XYZ file of C-alpha atoms in Angstrom:
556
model
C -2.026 -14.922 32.777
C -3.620 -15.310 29.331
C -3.983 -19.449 29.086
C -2.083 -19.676 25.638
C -2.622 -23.521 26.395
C -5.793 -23.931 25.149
C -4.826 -23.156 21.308
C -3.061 -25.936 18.720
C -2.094 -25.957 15.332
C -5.066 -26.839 13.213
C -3.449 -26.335 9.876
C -2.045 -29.805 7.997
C 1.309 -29.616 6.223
C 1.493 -31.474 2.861
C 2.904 -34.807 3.095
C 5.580 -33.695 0.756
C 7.115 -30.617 0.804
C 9.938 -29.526 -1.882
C 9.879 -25.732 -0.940
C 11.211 -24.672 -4.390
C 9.188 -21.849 -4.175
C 11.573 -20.112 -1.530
C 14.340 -20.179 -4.177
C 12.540 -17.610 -6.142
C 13.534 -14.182 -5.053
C 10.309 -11.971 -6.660
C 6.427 -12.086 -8.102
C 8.346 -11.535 -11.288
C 4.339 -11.098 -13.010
C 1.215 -10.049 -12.420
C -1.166 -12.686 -11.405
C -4.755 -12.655 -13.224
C -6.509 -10.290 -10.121
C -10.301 -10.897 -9.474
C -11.710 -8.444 -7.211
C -14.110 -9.471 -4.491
C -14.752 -6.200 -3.421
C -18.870 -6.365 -4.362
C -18.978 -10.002 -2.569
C -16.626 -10.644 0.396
C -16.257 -6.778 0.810
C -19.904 -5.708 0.679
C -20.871 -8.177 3.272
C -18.482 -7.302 5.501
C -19.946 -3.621 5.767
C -22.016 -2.937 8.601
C -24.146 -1.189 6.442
C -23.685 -3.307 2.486
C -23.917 -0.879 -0.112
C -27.369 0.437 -1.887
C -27.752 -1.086 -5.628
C -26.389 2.330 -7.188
C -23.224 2.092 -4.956
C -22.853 -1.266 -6.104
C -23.249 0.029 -10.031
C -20.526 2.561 -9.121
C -18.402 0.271 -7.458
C -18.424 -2.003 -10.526
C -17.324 0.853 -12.975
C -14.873 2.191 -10.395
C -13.380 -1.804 -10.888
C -13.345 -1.521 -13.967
C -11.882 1.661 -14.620
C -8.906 0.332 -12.443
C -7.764 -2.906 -14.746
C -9.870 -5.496 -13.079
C -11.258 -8.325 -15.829
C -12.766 -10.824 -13.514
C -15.217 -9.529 -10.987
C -17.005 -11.208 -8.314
C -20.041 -8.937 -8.391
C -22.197 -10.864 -5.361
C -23.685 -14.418 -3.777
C -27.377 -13.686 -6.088
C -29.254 -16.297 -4.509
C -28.434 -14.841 -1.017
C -30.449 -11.698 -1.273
C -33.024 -9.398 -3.220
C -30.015 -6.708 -3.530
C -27.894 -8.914 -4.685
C -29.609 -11.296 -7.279
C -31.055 -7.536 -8.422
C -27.845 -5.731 -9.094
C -26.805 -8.756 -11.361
C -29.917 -8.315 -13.348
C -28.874 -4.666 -13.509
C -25.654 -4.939 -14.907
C -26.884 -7.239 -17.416
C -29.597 -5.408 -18.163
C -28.247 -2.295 -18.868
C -25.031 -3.674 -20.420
C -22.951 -2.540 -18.048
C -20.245 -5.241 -18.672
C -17.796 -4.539 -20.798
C -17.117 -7.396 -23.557
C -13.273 -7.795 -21.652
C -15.055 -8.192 -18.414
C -15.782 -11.480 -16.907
C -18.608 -11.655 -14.031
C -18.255 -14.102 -11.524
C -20.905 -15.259 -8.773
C -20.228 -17.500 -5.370
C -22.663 -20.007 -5.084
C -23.293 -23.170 -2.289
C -22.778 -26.297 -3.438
C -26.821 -26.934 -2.611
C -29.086 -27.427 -5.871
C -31.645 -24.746 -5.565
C -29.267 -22.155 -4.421
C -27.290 -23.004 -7.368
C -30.620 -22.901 -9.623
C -31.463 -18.941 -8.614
C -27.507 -18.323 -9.213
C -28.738 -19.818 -12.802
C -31.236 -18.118 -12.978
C -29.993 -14.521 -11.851
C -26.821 -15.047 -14.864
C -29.234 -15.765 -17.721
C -28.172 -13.478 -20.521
C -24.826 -12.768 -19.487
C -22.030 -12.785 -22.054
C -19.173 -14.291 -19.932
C -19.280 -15.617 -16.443
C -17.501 -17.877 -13.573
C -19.845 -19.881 -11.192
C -17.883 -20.206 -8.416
C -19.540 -23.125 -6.022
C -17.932 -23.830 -2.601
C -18.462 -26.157 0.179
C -16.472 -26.892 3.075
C -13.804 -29.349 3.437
C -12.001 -29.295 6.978
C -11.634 -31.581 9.789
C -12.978 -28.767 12.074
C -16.088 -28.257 9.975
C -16.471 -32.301 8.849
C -16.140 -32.776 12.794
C -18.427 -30.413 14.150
C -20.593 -28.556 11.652
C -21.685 -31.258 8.824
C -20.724 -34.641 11.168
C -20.053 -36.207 7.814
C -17.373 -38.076 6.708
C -14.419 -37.407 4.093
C -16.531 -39.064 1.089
C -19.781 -37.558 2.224
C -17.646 -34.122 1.839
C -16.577 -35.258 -1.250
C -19.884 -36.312 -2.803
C -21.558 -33.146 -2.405
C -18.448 -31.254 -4.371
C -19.393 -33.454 -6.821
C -22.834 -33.166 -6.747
C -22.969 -29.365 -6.734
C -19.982 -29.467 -9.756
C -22.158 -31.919 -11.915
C -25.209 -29.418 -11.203
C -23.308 -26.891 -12.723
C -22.132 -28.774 -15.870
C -25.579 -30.095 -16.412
C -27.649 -26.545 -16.073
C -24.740 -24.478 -18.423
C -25.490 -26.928 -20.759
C -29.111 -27.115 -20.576
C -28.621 -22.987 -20.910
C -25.964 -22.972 -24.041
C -23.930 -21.220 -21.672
C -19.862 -21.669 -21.955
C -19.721 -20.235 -18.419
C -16.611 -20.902 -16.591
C -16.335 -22.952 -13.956
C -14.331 -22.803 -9.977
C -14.480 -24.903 -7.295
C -13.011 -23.750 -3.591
C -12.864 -26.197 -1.230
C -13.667 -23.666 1.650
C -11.930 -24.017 4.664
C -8.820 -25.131 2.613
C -6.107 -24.154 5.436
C -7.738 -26.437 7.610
C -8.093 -29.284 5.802
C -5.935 -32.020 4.890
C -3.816 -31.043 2.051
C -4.169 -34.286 0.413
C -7.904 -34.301 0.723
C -8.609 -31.278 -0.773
C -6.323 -32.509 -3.686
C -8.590 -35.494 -3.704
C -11.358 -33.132 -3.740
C -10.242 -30.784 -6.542
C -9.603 -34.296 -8.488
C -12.898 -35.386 -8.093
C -14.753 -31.996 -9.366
C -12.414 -31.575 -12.171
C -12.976 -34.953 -13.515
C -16.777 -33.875 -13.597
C -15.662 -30.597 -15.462
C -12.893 -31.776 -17.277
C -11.227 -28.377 -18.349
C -9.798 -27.872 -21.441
C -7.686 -24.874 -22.990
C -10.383 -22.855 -23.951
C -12.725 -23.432 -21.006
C -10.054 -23.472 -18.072
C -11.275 -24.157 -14.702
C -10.771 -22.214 -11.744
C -9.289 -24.149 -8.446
C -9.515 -21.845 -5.824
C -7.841 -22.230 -2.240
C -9.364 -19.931 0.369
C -7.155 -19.049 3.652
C -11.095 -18.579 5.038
C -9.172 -18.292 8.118
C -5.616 -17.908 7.976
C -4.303 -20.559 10.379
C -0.153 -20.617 9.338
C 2.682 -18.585 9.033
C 2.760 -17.924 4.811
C 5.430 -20.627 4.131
C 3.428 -23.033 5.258
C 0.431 -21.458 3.282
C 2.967 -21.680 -0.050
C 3.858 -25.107 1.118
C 0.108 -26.200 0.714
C -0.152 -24.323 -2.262
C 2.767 -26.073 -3.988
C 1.785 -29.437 -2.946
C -1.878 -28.822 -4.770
C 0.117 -27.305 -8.100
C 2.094 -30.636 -8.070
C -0.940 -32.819 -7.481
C -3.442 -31.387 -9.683
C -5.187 -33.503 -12.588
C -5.656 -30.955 -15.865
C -3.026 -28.789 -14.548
C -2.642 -27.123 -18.096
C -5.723 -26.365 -17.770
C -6.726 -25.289 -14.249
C -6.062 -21.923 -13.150
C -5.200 -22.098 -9.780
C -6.221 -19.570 -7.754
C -6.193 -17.888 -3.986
C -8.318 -16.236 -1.871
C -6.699 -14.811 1.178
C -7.754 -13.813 4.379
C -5.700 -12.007 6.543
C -6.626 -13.397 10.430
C -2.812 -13.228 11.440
C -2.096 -10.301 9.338
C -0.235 -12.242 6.831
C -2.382 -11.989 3.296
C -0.116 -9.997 1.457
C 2.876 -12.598 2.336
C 0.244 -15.304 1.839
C -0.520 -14.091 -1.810
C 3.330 -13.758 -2.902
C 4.591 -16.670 -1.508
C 1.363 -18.378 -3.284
C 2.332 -17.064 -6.438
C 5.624 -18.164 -6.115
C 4.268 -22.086 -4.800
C 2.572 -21.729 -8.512
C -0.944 -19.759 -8.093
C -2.367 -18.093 -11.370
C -4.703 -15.961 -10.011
C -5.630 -13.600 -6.569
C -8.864 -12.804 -5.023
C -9.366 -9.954 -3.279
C -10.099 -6.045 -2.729
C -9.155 -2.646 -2.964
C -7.875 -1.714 0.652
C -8.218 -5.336 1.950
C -11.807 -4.657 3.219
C -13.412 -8.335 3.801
C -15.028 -10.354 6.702
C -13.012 -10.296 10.059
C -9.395 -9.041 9.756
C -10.332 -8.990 6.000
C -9.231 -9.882 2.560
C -5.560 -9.820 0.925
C -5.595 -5.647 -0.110
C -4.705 -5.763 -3.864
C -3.751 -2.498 -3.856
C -0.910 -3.137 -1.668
C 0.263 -6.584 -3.751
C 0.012 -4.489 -7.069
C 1.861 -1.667 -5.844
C 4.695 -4.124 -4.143
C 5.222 -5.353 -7.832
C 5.497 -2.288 -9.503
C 7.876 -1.152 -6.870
C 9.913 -4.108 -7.910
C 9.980 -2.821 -11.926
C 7.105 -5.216 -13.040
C 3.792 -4.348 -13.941
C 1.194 -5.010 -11.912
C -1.223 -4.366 -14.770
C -3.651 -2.198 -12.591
C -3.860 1.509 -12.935
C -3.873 3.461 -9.685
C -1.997 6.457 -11.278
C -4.897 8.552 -8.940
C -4.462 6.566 -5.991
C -6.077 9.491 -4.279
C -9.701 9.309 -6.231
C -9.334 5.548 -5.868
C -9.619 5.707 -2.115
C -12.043 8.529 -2.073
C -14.293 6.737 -4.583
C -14.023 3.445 -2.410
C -14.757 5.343 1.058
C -17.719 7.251 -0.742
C -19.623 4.115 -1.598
C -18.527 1.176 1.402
C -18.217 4.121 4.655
C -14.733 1.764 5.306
C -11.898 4.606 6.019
C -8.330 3.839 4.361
C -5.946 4.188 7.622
C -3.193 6.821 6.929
C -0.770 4.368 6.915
C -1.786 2.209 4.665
C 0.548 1.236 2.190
C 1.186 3.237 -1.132
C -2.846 4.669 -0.167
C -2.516 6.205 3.065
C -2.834 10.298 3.509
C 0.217 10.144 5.532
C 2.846 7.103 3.722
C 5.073 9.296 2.368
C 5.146 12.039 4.747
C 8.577 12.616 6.163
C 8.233 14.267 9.411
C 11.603 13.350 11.115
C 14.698 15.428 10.540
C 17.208 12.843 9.294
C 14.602 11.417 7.194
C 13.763 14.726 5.776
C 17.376 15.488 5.028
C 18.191 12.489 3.443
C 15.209 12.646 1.025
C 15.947 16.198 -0.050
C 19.504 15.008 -0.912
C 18.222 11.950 -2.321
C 15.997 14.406 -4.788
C 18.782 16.475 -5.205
C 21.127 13.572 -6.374
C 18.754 12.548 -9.231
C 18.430 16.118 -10.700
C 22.348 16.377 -10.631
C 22.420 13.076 -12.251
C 19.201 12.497 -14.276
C 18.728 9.132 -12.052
C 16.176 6.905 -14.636
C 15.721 4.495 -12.035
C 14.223 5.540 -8.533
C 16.316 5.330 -5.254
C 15.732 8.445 -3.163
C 16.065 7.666 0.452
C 12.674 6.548 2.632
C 10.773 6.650 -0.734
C 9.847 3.377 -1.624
C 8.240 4.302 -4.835
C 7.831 7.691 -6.676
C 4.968 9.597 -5.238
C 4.029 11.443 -8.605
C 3.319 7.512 -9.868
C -0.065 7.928 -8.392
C -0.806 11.004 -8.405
C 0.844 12.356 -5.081
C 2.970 15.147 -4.966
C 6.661 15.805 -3.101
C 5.208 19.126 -1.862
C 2.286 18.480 -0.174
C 3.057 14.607 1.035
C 6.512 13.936 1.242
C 8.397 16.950 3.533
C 5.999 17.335 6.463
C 6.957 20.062 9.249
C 6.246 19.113 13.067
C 8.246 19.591 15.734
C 10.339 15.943 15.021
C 11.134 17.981 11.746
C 15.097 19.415 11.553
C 16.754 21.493 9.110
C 16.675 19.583 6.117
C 12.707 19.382 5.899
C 12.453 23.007 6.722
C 15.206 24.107 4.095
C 13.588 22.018 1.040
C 9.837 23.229 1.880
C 11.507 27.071 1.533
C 13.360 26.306 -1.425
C 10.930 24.058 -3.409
C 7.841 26.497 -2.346
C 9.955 29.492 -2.510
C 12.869 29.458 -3.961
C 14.989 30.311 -1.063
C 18.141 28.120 -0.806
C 19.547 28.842 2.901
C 23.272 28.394 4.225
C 23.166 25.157 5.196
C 23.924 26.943 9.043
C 21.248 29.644 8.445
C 18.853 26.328 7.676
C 19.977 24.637 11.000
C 18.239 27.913 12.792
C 15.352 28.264 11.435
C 14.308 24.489 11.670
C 14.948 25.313 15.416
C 12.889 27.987 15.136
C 10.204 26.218 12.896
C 10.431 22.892 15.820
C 10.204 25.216 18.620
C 6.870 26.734 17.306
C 5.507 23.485 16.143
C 5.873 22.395 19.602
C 4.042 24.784 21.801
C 1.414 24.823 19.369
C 1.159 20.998 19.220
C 0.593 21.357 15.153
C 1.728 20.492 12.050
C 3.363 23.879 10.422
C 2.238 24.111 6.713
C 4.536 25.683 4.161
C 2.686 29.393 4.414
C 3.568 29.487 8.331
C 6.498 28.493 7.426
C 7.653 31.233 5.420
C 6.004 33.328 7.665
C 8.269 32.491 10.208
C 11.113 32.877 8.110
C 10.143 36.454 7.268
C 9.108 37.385 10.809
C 12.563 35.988 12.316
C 14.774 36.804 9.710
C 13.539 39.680 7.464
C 13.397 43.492 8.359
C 14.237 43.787 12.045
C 15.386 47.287 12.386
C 15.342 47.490 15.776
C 17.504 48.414 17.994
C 19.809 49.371 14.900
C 18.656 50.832 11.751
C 19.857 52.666 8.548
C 18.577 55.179 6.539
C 20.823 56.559 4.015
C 23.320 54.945 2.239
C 26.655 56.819 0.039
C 29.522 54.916 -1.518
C 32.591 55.888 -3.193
C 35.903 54.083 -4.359
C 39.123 55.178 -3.050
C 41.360 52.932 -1.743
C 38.577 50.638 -1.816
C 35.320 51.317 -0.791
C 34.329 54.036 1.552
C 30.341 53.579 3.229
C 29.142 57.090 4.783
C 25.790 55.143 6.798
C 22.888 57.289 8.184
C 22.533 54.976 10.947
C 20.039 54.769 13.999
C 19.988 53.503 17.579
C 17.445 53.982 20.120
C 15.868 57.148 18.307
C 19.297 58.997 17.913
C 20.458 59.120 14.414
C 24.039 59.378 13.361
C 26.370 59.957 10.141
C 29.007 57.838 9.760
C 31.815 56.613 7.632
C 34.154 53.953 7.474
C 36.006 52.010 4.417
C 36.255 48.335 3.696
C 37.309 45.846 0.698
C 33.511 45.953 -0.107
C 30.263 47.804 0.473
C 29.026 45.494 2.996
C 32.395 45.489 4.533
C 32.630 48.897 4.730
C 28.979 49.013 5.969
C 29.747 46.537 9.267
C 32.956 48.423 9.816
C 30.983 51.532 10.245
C 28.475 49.822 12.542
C 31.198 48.324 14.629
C 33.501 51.450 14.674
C 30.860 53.878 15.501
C 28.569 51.992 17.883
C 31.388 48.924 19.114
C 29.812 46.061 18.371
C 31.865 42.941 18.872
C 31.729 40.250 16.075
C 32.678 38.635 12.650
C 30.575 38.670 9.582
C 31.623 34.526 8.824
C 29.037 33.793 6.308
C 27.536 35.986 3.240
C 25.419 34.013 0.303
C 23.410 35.437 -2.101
C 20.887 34.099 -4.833
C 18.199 35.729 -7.459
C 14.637 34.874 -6.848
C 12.861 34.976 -10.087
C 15.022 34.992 -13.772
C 14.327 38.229 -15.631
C 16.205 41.225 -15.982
C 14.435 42.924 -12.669
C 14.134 40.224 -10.256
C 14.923 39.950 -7.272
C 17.878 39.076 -5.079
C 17.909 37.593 -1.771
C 21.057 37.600 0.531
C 22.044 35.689 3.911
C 24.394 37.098 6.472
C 25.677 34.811 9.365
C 27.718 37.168 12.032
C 29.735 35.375 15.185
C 29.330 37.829 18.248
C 32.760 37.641 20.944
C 30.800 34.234 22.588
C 30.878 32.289 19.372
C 27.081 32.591 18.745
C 26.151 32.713 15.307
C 23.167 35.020 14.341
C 21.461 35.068 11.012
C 19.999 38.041 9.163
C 18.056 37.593 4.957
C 17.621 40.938 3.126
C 15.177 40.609 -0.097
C 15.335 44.205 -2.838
C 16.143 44.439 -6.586
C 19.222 45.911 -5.030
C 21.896 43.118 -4.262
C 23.606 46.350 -2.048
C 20.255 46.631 -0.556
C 19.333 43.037 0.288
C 23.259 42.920 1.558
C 22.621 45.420 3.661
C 19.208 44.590 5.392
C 20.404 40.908 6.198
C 23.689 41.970 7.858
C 20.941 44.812 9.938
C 18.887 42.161 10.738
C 21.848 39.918 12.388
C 23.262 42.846 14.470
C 19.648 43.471 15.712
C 18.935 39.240 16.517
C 22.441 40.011 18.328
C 21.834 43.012 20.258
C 18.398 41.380 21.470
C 19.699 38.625 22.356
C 22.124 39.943 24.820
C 19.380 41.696 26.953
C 17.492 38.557 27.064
């Protein structure tokens, strides 16, 4: 028995607690996103990424919408402290592009951070120490104000070197540790280091508070977060900002209810890579927004180059169900899910839908580059008719009695199956033809004559088992006068119930397909497609290749 005992709550909830946040139904905006991809991400990798992965990671970033980047810890390593020369260096910052590097709230760590930004247009020095009772307790053994002091410290270090430099470099402070801690305190803290700062509207500060370990279910997280909005000296002019972690797999509810509780700001990374569990995935939060009709102000129109760009240069691998990323998130393999979306598709070309609400879809794959052929209707053998009937008709142009579709999703499942594989749209046609098309055996025609008198008359050079005969019969059509030959002549037993028909391509010689369903004396349907330039033809070959799927199927 696993001894569940041993574990308490370590989180603190705010002495007050108003939850007004809950009463908010949506993130009705997009936060200001800071990606920590190049930081919290890179050292997370088993193997961190070389300096030009780095550089390519950064323009990758950028090419996406991000203006605040967290590009490394500089003091913490060669690599590091290197790529931010780099980028400065080489101008690789774009004027709309704010760097931002995590620093310890110890002086000569904070020095080299200095140091490593000199020359850099715009920046956030982000210095952190930690403030809960489980690291006060066992880590630091120092008390509350010792805590305190060195926030202060580090926070007057930084005010006192961006001066010295000329620098208006922006400031943040994250009390680390923040879910454990005493939500109070770290308001206490927060005071304290913004009263060294003192933020004004054109040189906000940054308050950031860290889930370093998530510890709570997310309204208690939003709780915290709300009590610190309240609380907050400068408020006007403190951005305050989160950085989640995602221990109880709960960042993405984390971040929204934050934003709701009053946070300005996210930090975290493409895919959610980060230390442990990892961070809050952006690309998921962004995407939930647009979903919900507001921007999200990030571009992942190629969601697919995105994730091969980010598995290139960290080795991480996006899981196929990710959300919105994933090879496999939109891929319908199960019948009644396929059916309903091709309706669903079908409904908003009948009614020129401007607003998205096909079935299973959450969003519109072609936002990001996806498309409904090769990611949405996926055949397998959980597939059913209406999966197997779209993939012919939106790769093909065949539009199947809805009957005629039931069989050959059997027939398409039943193959899947034995194989133990996915069927992709070629082998799917190919089945279609090889089960359906041109079986002239046991029964086949040669010749055809027709004349009108007293309807039609059919005189059929027809074939069975190598002996050919001439025969004649008359019906209220060709093809009815056709089957009544057949049946007359060689006595078959059954009733030609269904007979659609449909051009393939729009010109003046295409192509005509037809579908013949006939019922045989046990009630059996059997299905037969004839394809010719000749509607009398096609007709003809589809009602053949029926009689022939019945005749073989009574000496099975």
């Amino acid at each position: 028995m696993m001894n569940y005992r041993k574990y308490t709550r370590q989180y603190f909830m705010p002495p007050v607690s108003s939850m007004k946040w809950a009463q908010k139904e949506y993130v009705d905006h997009a936060p200001i996103w800071c990606s920590v991809d190049l930081r919290d991400g890179n050292q997370a990798l088993v193997v961190p990424m070389s300096l030009e992965q780095k550089v390519k990671f950064f323009q990758l970033l950028v090419k996406v919408g991000f203006k605040e980047i967290e590009v490394g810890f500089p003091a913490a390593s060669d690599t590091e402290y290197q790529f931010l020369r780099r980028l400065i260096e080489d101008d690789l910052i774009p004027d709309d592009v704010t760097v931002q590097v995590l620093t310890q709230a110890r002086e000569h760590i904070i020095r080299k951070t200095f140091e490593a930004l000199r020359g850099a247009k715009h920046a956030i020095v982000h210095v952190y120490n930690s403030t809960s009772l489980a690291q006060r307790e066992q880590v630091f053994r120092k008390s509350k104000e010792d805590i305190l002091q060195i926030a202060v410290d580090g926070a007057k270090l930084l005010k006192k070197l961006a001066d010295e430099e000329g620098a208006d470099y922006r400031f943040e402070y994250s009390p680390e540790s923040f879910t454990g801690t005493e939500v109070d305190y770290a308001v206490e803290v927060c005071n304290a280091v913004l009263d060294v700062w003192r933020p004004t509207a054109d040189r906000k500060a940054i308050i950031n508070l860290p889930s370093t370990v998530q510890m709570s279910m997310p309204h208690v997280y939003a709780s915290q977060i709300e009590y610190v909005n309240d609380h907050l000296k400068y408020r006007e002019n403190v951005v305050l900002s989160l950085h989640p972690h995602n221990d109880r797999g709960c960042g993405i509810s984390d971040a929204e209810m934050g934003i709701l509780a009053g946070a300005d700001r996210i930090e975290g990374t493409l895919f959610g890579n980060g230390e442990r569990t990892g961070n809050v995935d952006i690309v998921t939060l962004a995407m939930n927004m647009y979903a919900q009709g507001v921007d999200p102000q990030m571009d992942f129109q190629n969601m697919t180059a995105v994730t091969e760009a980010y598995e290139e240069y960290t080795g991480m691998k996006v899981d196929e169900r990710s959300p919105y990323s994933g090879a496999l998130v939109f891929a319908a393999f199960s019948g009644s899910h396929q059916d309903a979306i091709a309706k669903g598709m079908k409904y908003r070309e009948e009614n020129r839908c401007e607003t998205w609400t096909v079935p299973y879809l959450p969003i519109d794959p072609t936002d990001i580059g996806r498309s409904y052929d090769a990611d949405v209707i996926r055949i397998n053998s959980q597939s059913g008719k209406g999966g197997v009937g779209y993939i012919l008709e939106q790769h093909y142009g065949l539009k199947l009695p809805k009957k005629m579709r039931e069989a050959m999703g059997y027939v398409a499942k039943g193959v899947s199956d034995a194989q133990h594989k996915e069927l992709m749209p070629e082998e799917i046609f190919r089945l279609f033809k090889e089960k359906f098309e041109n079986i002239r055996e046991p029964y086949g025609i040669g010749e055809l004559h027709f004349k009108q008198h007293n309807g039609i008359i059919a005189e059929v050079t027809a074939t069975f088992e190598g002996k050919t005969s001439v025969i004649v019969a008359s019906g209220n059509g060709r093809l009815n006068a056709v089957s009544n030959a057949l049946k007359r002549h060689f006595r078959l037993d059954y009733d030609l119930v269904t007979y659609e028909e449909h051009a393939l391509e729009q010109s003046s010689s295409s192509r005509a397909i037809a579908y013949v369903g006939i019922r045989d004396k046990n009630g059996k349907v059997h299905w037969g497609a004839g394809l010719d330039v000749d509607i009398i033809k096609a007709s003809v070959d589809a009602l053949l290749t029926a009689i022939n799927h019945m005749a073989t199927s009574h000496t099975k």
